[in-house]
């Protein structure tokens, strides 16, 4: 919920100064866009519409890493926004000690629940993305290393009829039975969910916000869209998962251990998302209602998915 705060407020004069470093025409207007710990503006000039992003908390090295990765992906068939270089041909602008990048404005709506056509396209696009990321040799372990093999930290023992400690502990026991040596590791986007995937004409039009990119277990990349887009508060949309996995595996085949891991990692994602939301309440008391609602949604989705046995899940492959 840091996304509700504008950390760096810019006015017309500021944009005029920034635009002197680019060949992007003259300022027309701007609009702030809510986005996770950074400050993001939709900027319109006489030459078009762009996204101006101020990297508030990320290190300079990591910002440069993201720029390098996005420029690499732009040379492939992965749909990512183009980074606009400055007049000095640099993707990064340091202005008033702020780390700024400007990129093309990606057109599309945020992805929510999908239908079969979109699920098929997601499988194809994500499979293609992950295959290409295998070729990007620079890896970042970052702070997320093996998070799935650690006990989730809840600030409450039970919530919405779920014994959080018991469920988290039992899940961890099952995850620890996995043979990690059989789980492929790769660079992953790590947050292919609602706000970071844009859709146009029922197909993925752009993958944005690479602020969580790091090396991790490959199947965790798949667990996120399944948890967010193919599981509702009441049911698991098996037909969509089946189509999604079929298309994905045309690019990357999963072994038996990875299929088991995927099942467990979906559960982990639902619980960890709920844990994060609930633990934010103390920090953002004014957002207690929204955070509590989101926590409830995560727990209900976990309960829905938990009704699906491993055997039933594996039958979807």
CSV table of C-alpha atoms in Angstrom, one decimal:
chain,number,residue,atom,x,y,z
A,1,UNK,CA,0.0,0.0,0.0
A,2,UNK,CA,3.0,2.3,-0.3
A,3,UNK,CA,1.6,2.6,-3.9
A,4,UNK,CA,-1.0,5.0,-2.5
A,5,UNK,CA,1.7,7.6,-1.8
A,6,UNK,CA,3.4,9.9,-4.3
A,7,UNK,CA,6.9,9.9,-3.1
A,8,UNK,CA,8.2,12.4,-5.7
A,9,UNK,CA,5.7,15.1,-6.8
A,10,UNK,CA,6.5,16.6,-10.2
A,11,UNK,CA,4.9,19.7,-11.8
A,12,UNK,CA,5.0,21.1,-15.3
A,13,UNK,CA,8.3,22.9,-14.7
A,14,UNK,CA,9.9,19.6,-13.5
A,15,UNK,CA,8.8,17.8,-16.6
A,16,UNK,CA,10.0,20.6,-18.8
A,17,UNK,CA,13.5,20.2,-17.3
A,18,UNK,CA,13.5,16.4,-17.6
A,19,UNK,CA,12.3,16.5,-21.2
A,20,UNK,CA,15.3,18.7,-22.1
A,21,UNK,CA,17.3,15.5,-21.9
A,22,UNK,CA,15.2,13.7,-24.4
A,23,UNK,CA,13.9,14.0,-28.0
A,24,UNK,CA,10.3,13.6,-27.0
A,25,UNK,CA,8.8,16.9,-27.9
A,26,UNK,CA,7.1,19.4,-25.6
A,27,UNK,CA,5.2,18.7,-22.4
A,28,UNK,CA,1.4,18.6,-22.7
A,29,UNK,CA,0.1,16.9,-19.5
A,30,UNK,CA,0.7,14.3,-16.9
A,31,UNK,CA,-1.1,11.9,-14.5
A,32,UNK,CA,0.1,10.0,-11.5
A,33,UNK,CA,-0.3,6.2,-11.7
A,34,UNK,CA,-0.4,4.1,-8.5
A,35,UNK,CA,2.5,1.6,-8.5
A,36,UNK,CA,4.3,-0.5,-6.0
A,37,UNK,CA,7.2,1.5,-4.0
A,38,UNK,CA,8.1,3.6,-7.0
A,39,UNK,CA,6.6,6.8,-8.4
A,40,UNK,CA,5.1,6.5,-11.9
A,41,UNK,CA,3.6,9.1,-14.2
A,42,UNK,CA,1.7,8.9,-17.5
A,43,UNK,CA,3.3,11.7,-19.5
A,44,UNK,CA,1.9,13.1,-22.7
A,45,UNK,CA,4.0,15.3,-25.0
A,46,UNK,CA,3.7,16.6,-28.5
A,47,UNK,CA,5.2,13.4,-29.7
A,48,UNK,CA,3.1,10.8,-27.9
A,49,UNK,CA,2.3,9.2,-24.5
A,50,UNK,CA,4.9,7.7,-22.3
A,51,UNK,CA,5.5,6.3,-18.8
A,52,UNK,CA,8.0,8.1,-16.6
A,53,UNK,CA,9.2,6.0,-13.7
A,54,UNK,CA,11.2,7.2,-10.7
A,55,UNK,CA,13.0,4.3,-9.0
A,56,UNK,CA,12.7,5.3,-5.4
A,57,UNK,CA,14.0,2.4,-3.4
A,58,UNK,CA,15.9,0.1,-5.8
A,59,UNK,CA,19.7,0.3,-5.9
A,60,UNK,CA,21.4,2.0,-8.8
A,61,UNK,CA,22.9,-1.3,-9.9
A,62,UNK,CA,19.4,-3.0,-9.9
A,63,UNK,CA,17.9,-0.2,-11.9
A,64,UNK,CA,20.7,-0.5,-14.5
A,65,UNK,CA,20.1,-4.3,-14.5
A,66,UNK,CA,16.4,-3.9,-15.3
A,67,UNK,CA,17.2,-1.5,-18.1
A,68,UNK,CA,19.7,-4.0,-19.6
A,69,UNK,CA,17.2,-6.8,-19.3
A,70,UNK,CA,14.3,-4.9,-20.9
A,71,UNK,CA,16.5,-3.8,-23.8
A,72,UNK,CA,17.5,-7.5,-24.3
A,73,UNK,CA,13.9,-8.6,-24.2
A,74,UNK,CA,12.9,-5.9,-26.6
A,75,UNK,CA,15.1,-7.5,-29.3
A,76,UNK,CA,13.1,-10.7,-28.9
A,77,UNK,CA,9.4,-11.4,-29.4
A,78,UNK,CA,8.5,-10.7,-25.8
A,79,UNK,CA,6.1,-7.8,-25.5
A,80,UNK,CA,7.8,-5.3,-23.2
A,81,UNK,CA,7.7,-1.5,-23.4
A,82,UNK,CA,10.6,0.2,-25.2
A,83,UNK,CA,13.0,2.1,-23.0
A,84,UNK,CA,13.5,5.6,-24.4
A,85,UNK,CA,17.2,6.7,-24.4
A,86,UNK,CA,18.3,10.2,-23.5
A,87,UNK,CA,20.1,12.4,-26.0
A,88,UNK,CA,23.3,10.9,-24.6
A,89,UNK,CA,21.9,7.5,-25.6
A,90,UNK,CA,21.5,6.3,-22.0
A,91,UNK,CA,18.4,4.4,-20.7
A,92,UNK,CA,18.8,6.0,-17.2
A,93,UNK,CA,18.6,9.6,-16.4
A,94,UNK,CA,19.9,11.0,-13.0
A,95,UNK,CA,17.9,14.2,-12.3
A,96,UNK,CA,18.0,15.9,-9.0
A,97,UNK,CA,19.5,12.7,-7.5
A,98,UNK,CA,16.5,10.8,-8.8
A,99,UNK,CA,16.8,7.6,-11.0
A,100,UNK,CA,14.5,8.1,-13.9
A,101,UNK,CA,13.6,6.0,-16.9
A,102,UNK,CA,11.0,6.8,-19.6
A,103,UNK,CA,9.4,4.1,-21.7
A,104,UNK,CA,6.6,3.7,-24.2
A,105,UNK,CA,3.1,3.7,-22.8
A,106,UNK,CA,1.8,0.1,-23.1
A,107,UNK,CA,-1.8,-0.1,-24.2
A,108,UNK,CA,-4.1,-2.7,-22.6
A,109,UNK,CA,-6.2,-3.4,-19.6
A,110,UNK,CA,-5.1,-5.2,-16.5
A,111,UNK,CA,-5.6,-8.9,-16.6
A,112,UNK,CA,-8.2,-10.4,-14.2
A,113,UNK,CA,-9.9,-13.7,-14.6
A,114,UNK,CA,-9.3,-15.2,-17.9
A,115,UNK,CA,-11.3,-17.3,-20.4
A,116,UNK,CA,-10.0,-20.2,-22.4
A,117,UNK,CA,-8.7,-18.1,-25.3
A,118,UNK,CA,-6.7,-15.8,-23.0
A,119,UNK,CA,-5.5,-18.7,-20.9
A,120,UNK,CA,-4.1,-20.3,-24.1
A,121,UNK,CA,-2.3,-17.1,-25.1
A,122,UNK,CA,-0.9,-16.6,-21.5
A,123,UNK,CA,0.6,-20.1,-21.7
A,124,UNK,CA,2.2,-19.4,-25.1
A,125,UNK,CA,3.5,-16.0,-24.1
A,126,UNK,CA,4.8,-17.0,-20.6
A,127,UNK,CA,6.4,-20.2,-22.1
A,128,UNK,CA,8.2,-18.1,-24.7
A,129,UNK,CA,9.2,-15.5,-22.1
A,130,UNK,CA,10.8,-18.1,-19.8
A,131,UNK,CA,12.6,-19.8,-22.7
A,132,UNK,CA,14.1,-16.5,-23.7
A,133,UNK,CA,15.0,-15.6,-20.1
A,134,UNK,CA,17.1,-18.8,-20.0
A,135,UNK,CA,19.3,-17.1,-22.5
A,136,UNK,CA,20.0,-14.1,-20.3
A,137,UNK,CA,23.0,-15.2,-18.5
A,138,UNK,CA,23.2,-12.5,-15.8
A,139,UNK,CA,21.4,-13.9,-12.7
A,140,UNK,CA,20.3,-12.0,-9.6
A,141,UNK,CA,19.5,-14.0,-6.5
A,142,UNK,CA,18.3,-11.0,-4.6
A,143,UNK,CA,16.5,-11.4,-1.2
A,144,UNK,CA,14.0,-14.0,-2.4
A,145,UNK,CA,16.3,-17.0,-2.5
A,146,UNK,CA,14.3,-20.2,-1.6
A,147,UNK,CA,11.4,-18.3,0.0
A,148,UNK,CA,9.2,-21.2,-0.7
A,149,UNK,CA,11.2,-23.4,1.7
A,150,UNK,CA,10.8,-21.0,4.6
A,151,UNK,CA,7.9,-20.7,7.1
A,152,UNK,CA,5.6,-17.8,6.4
A,153,UNK,CA,5.4,-15.2,9.2
A,154,UNK,CA,1.9,-14.4,10.2
A,155,UNK,CA,1.1,-11.9,13.0
A,156,UNK,CA,-2.0,-13.8,13.9
A,157,UNK,CA,-2.6,-17.5,14.6
A,158,UNK,CA,-6.0,-18.0,12.8
A,159,UNK,CA,-8.1,-15.9,10.5
A,160,UNK,CA,-11.4,-16.4,8.6
A,161,UNK,CA,-11.7,-20.0,9.9
A,162,UNK,CA,-8.2,-21.0,8.9
A,163,UNK,CA,-5.5,-22.1,11.4
A,164,UNK,CA,-2.7,-20.2,9.7
A,165,UNK,CA,0.2,-21.7,11.7
A,166,UNK,CA,-1.0,-25.3,11.1
A,167,UNK,CA,-1.6,-24.8,7.4
A,168,UNK,CA,1.7,-23.0,6.8
A,169,UNK,CA,3.6,-25.6,8.8
A,170,UNK,CA,2.0,-28.5,7.0
A,171,UNK,CA,2.6,-27.0,3.6
A,172,UNK,CA,6.2,-26.3,4.4
A,173,UNK,CA,6.6,-30.0,5.4
A,174,UNK,CA,5.3,-31.1,2.0
A,175,UNK,CA,7.5,-28.6,0.2
A,176,UNK,CA,10.6,-29.8,2.0
A,177,UNK,CA,10.0,-33.3,0.6
A,178,UNK,CA,10.6,-32.0,-2.9
A,179,UNK,CA,13.9,-32.8,-4.5
A,180,UNK,CA,15.3,-29.4,-5.2
A,181,UNK,CA,17.9,-30.8,-7.6
A,182,UNK,CA,15.1,-31.7,-10.0
A,183,UNK,CA,13.6,-28.2,-10.0
A,184,UNK,CA,15.0,-26.0,-12.8
A,185,UNK,CA,16.2,-22.5,-11.8
A,186,UNK,CA,16.0,-19.6,-14.0
A,187,UNK,CA,15.6,-15.8,-14.2
A,188,UNK,CA,11.9,-15.1,-13.7
A,189,UNK,CA,9.6,-12.0,-13.8
A,190,UNK,CA,8.3,-13.3,-10.4
A,191,UNK,CA,5.0,-11.3,-10.4
A,192,UNK,CA,3.0,-12.2,-13.5
A,193,UNK,CA,-0.3,-11.2,-12.0
A,194,UNK,CA,-3.1,-8.6,-12.4
A,195,UNK,CA,-1.4,-5.2,-12.7
A,196,UNK,CA,1.8,-6.4,-14.4
A,197,UNK,CA,0.2,-8.1,-17.4
A,198,UNK,CA,-1.8,-6.0,-19.9
A,199,UNK,CA,-4.4,-7.5,-22.3
A,200,UNK,CA,-5.7,-6.2,-25.6
A,201,UNK,CA,-8.2,-8.1,-27.8
A,202,UNK,CA,-8.2,-11.0,-25.3
A,203,UNK,CA,-4.4,-11.5,-25.7
A,204,UNK,CA,-1.4,-10.5,-23.7
A,205,UNK,CA,-0.2,-7.2,-25.1
A,206,UNK,CA,2.5,-6.3,-22.7
A,207,UNK,CA,4.5,-7.5,-19.6
A,208,UNK,CA,5.5,-4.6,-17.4
A,209,UNK,CA,7.1,-3.8,-14.0
A,210,UNK,CA,10.3,-5.9,-13.7
A,211,UNK,CA,11.0,-4.7,-10.2
A,212,UNK,CA,10.8,-8.2,-8.7
A,213,UNK,CA,12.9,-10.0,-11.3
A,214,UNK,CA,15.4,-12.5,-9.8
A,215,UNK,CA,16.6,-16.1,-10.1
A,216,UNK,CA,14.2,-18.6,-8.6
A,217,UNK,CA,12.6,-22.0,-9.3
A,218,UNK,CA,11.1,-21.9,-12.7
A,219,UNK,CA,7.7,-23.3,-11.7
A,220,UNK,CA,7.2,-20.4,-9.2
A,221,UNK,CA,6.7,-18.3,-12.4
A,222,UNK,CA,3.7,-20.5,-13.2
A,223,UNK,CA,2.3,-20.7,-9.7
A,224,UNK,CA,1.6,-17.0,-9.7
A,225,UNK,CA,-0.8,-16.7,-12.7
A,226,UNK,CA,-2.5,-20.0,-11.6
A,227,UNK,CA,-3.1,-18.6,-8.1
A,228,UNK,CA,-4.2,-15.2,-9.3
A,229,UNK,CA,-6.0,-15.8,-12.5
A,230,UNK,CA,-7.3,-19.4,-12.6
A,231,UNK,CA,-8.5,-19.8,-9.0
A,232,UNK,CA,-11.5,-18.0,-7.7
A,233,UNK,CA,-12.8,-17.7,-4.2
A,234,UNK,CA,-15.1,-20.6,-4.8
A,235,UNK,CA,-13.6,-22.8,-7.4
A,236,UNK,CA,-10.5,-23.9,-9.4
A,237,UNK,CA,-10.9,-23.3,-13.1
A,238,UNK,CA,-9.4,-26.6,-14.2
A,239,UNK,CA,-10.1,-26.2,-17.9
A,240,UNK,CA,-8.1,-23.0,-18.0
A,241,UNK,CA,-5.2,-24.4,-16.0
A,242,UNK,CA,-5.1,-27.4,-18.4
A,243,UNK,CA,-5.0,-25.1,-21.5
A,244,UNK,CA,-2.4,-22.8,-19.9
A,245,UNK,CA,-0.1,-25.7,-19.0
A,246,UNK,CA,-0.4,-27.4,-22.4
A,247,UNK,CA,0.6,-24.2,-24.3
A,248,UNK,CA,3.4,-23.4,-21.8
A,249,UNK,CA,4.9,-26.9,-22.2
A,250,UNK,CA,5.3,-26.4,-25.9
A,251,UNK,CA,8.2,-24.2,-24.9
A,252,UNK,CA,9.4,-25.7,-21.7
A,253,UNK,CA,8.6,-29.3,-20.5
A,254,UNK,CA,8.1,-29.8,-16.7
A,255,UNK,CA,9.4,-32.9,-15.1
A,256,UNK,CA,7.3,-34.9,-12.5
A,257,UNK,CA,9.0,-33.2,-9.5
A,258,UNK,CA,8.3,-29.8,-11.0
A,259,UNK,CA,4.6,-30.6,-11.5
A,260,UNK,CA,4.3,-31.6,-7.8
A,261,UNK,CA,6.2,-28.4,-6.8
A,262,UNK,CA,3.8,-26.3,-8.9
A,263,UNK,CA,0.8,-27.7,-7.0
A,264,UNK,CA,2.5,-26.8,-3.7
A,265,UNK,CA,3.8,-23.4,-4.8
A,266,UNK,CA,0.3,-22.3,-5.8
A,267,UNK,CA,-0.8,-22.9,-2.3
A,268,UNK,CA,2.3,-21.1,-1.0
A,269,UNK,CA,1.5,-18.1,-3.2
A,270,UNK,CA,-2.1,-17.8,-1.9
A,271,UNK,CA,-1.0,-18.0,1.7
A,272,UNK,CA,2.1,-15.7,1.3
A,273,UNK,CA,0.0,-13.1,-0.5
A,274,UNK,CA,-2.5,-13.2,2.4
A,275,UNK,CA,0.3,-13.0,4.9
A,276,UNK,CA,1.8,-10.0,3.3
A,277,UNK,CA,-1.6,-8.2,3.1
A,278,UNK,CA,-2.5,-8.9,6.7
A,279,UNK,CA,1.0,-7.9,8.0
A,280,UNK,CA,0.6,-4.5,6.2
A,281,UNK,CA,-2.4,-3.5,8.4
A,282,UNK,CA,-0.2,-2.4,11.3
A,283,UNK,CA,1.8,-0.2,9.0
A,284,UNK,CA,-1.1,1.2,7.1
A,285,UNK,CA,-4.0,1.4,9.6
A,286,UNK,CA,-5.9,3.8,7.3
A,287,UNK,CA,-6.1,0.9,4.7
A,288,UNK,CA,-7.2,-1.7,7.2
A,289,UNK,CA,-10.5,-2.3,5.4
A,290,UNK,CA,-9.0,-2.9,2.0
A,291,UNK,CA,-6.1,-5.0,3.3
A,292,UNK,CA,-8.4,-7.2,5.4
A,293,UNK,CA,-10.6,-7.7,2.3
A,294,UNK,CA,-7.6,-8.7,0.2
A,295,UNK,CA,-6.4,-11.1,3.0
A,296,UNK,CA,-9.8,-12.7,3.1
A,297,UNK,CA,-9.8,-13.2,-0.7
A,298,UNK,CA,-6.4,-14.9,-0.6
A,299,UNK,CA,-7.4,-17.2,2.2
A,300,UNK,CA,-10.7,-18.1,0.5
A,301,UNK,CA,-8.8,-18.8,-2.8
A,302,UNK,CA,-6.4,-21.0,-0.8
A,303,UNK,CA,-9.3,-23.0,0.7
A,304,UNK,CA,-10.8,-23.4,-2.8
A,305,UNK,CA,-7.5,-24.7,-4.3
A,306,UNK,CA,-6.8,-26.9,-1.2
A,307,UNK,CA,-9.9,-28.9,-2.1
A,308,UNK,CA,-8.1,-30.0,-5.2
A,309,UNK,CA,-5.9,-33.1,-4.6
A,310,UNK,CA,-2.4,-33.5,-6.0
A,311,UNK,CA,-3.7,-36.4,-8.1
A,312,UNK,CA,-6.4,-34.3,-9.6
A,313,UNK,CA,-4.0,-31.4,-10.2
A,314,UNK,CA,-1.5,-33.8,-12.0
A,315,UNK,CA,-4.3,-35.0,-14.2
A,316,UNK,CA,-4.4,-31.5,-15.7
A,317,UNK,CA,-1.1,-32.1,-17.4
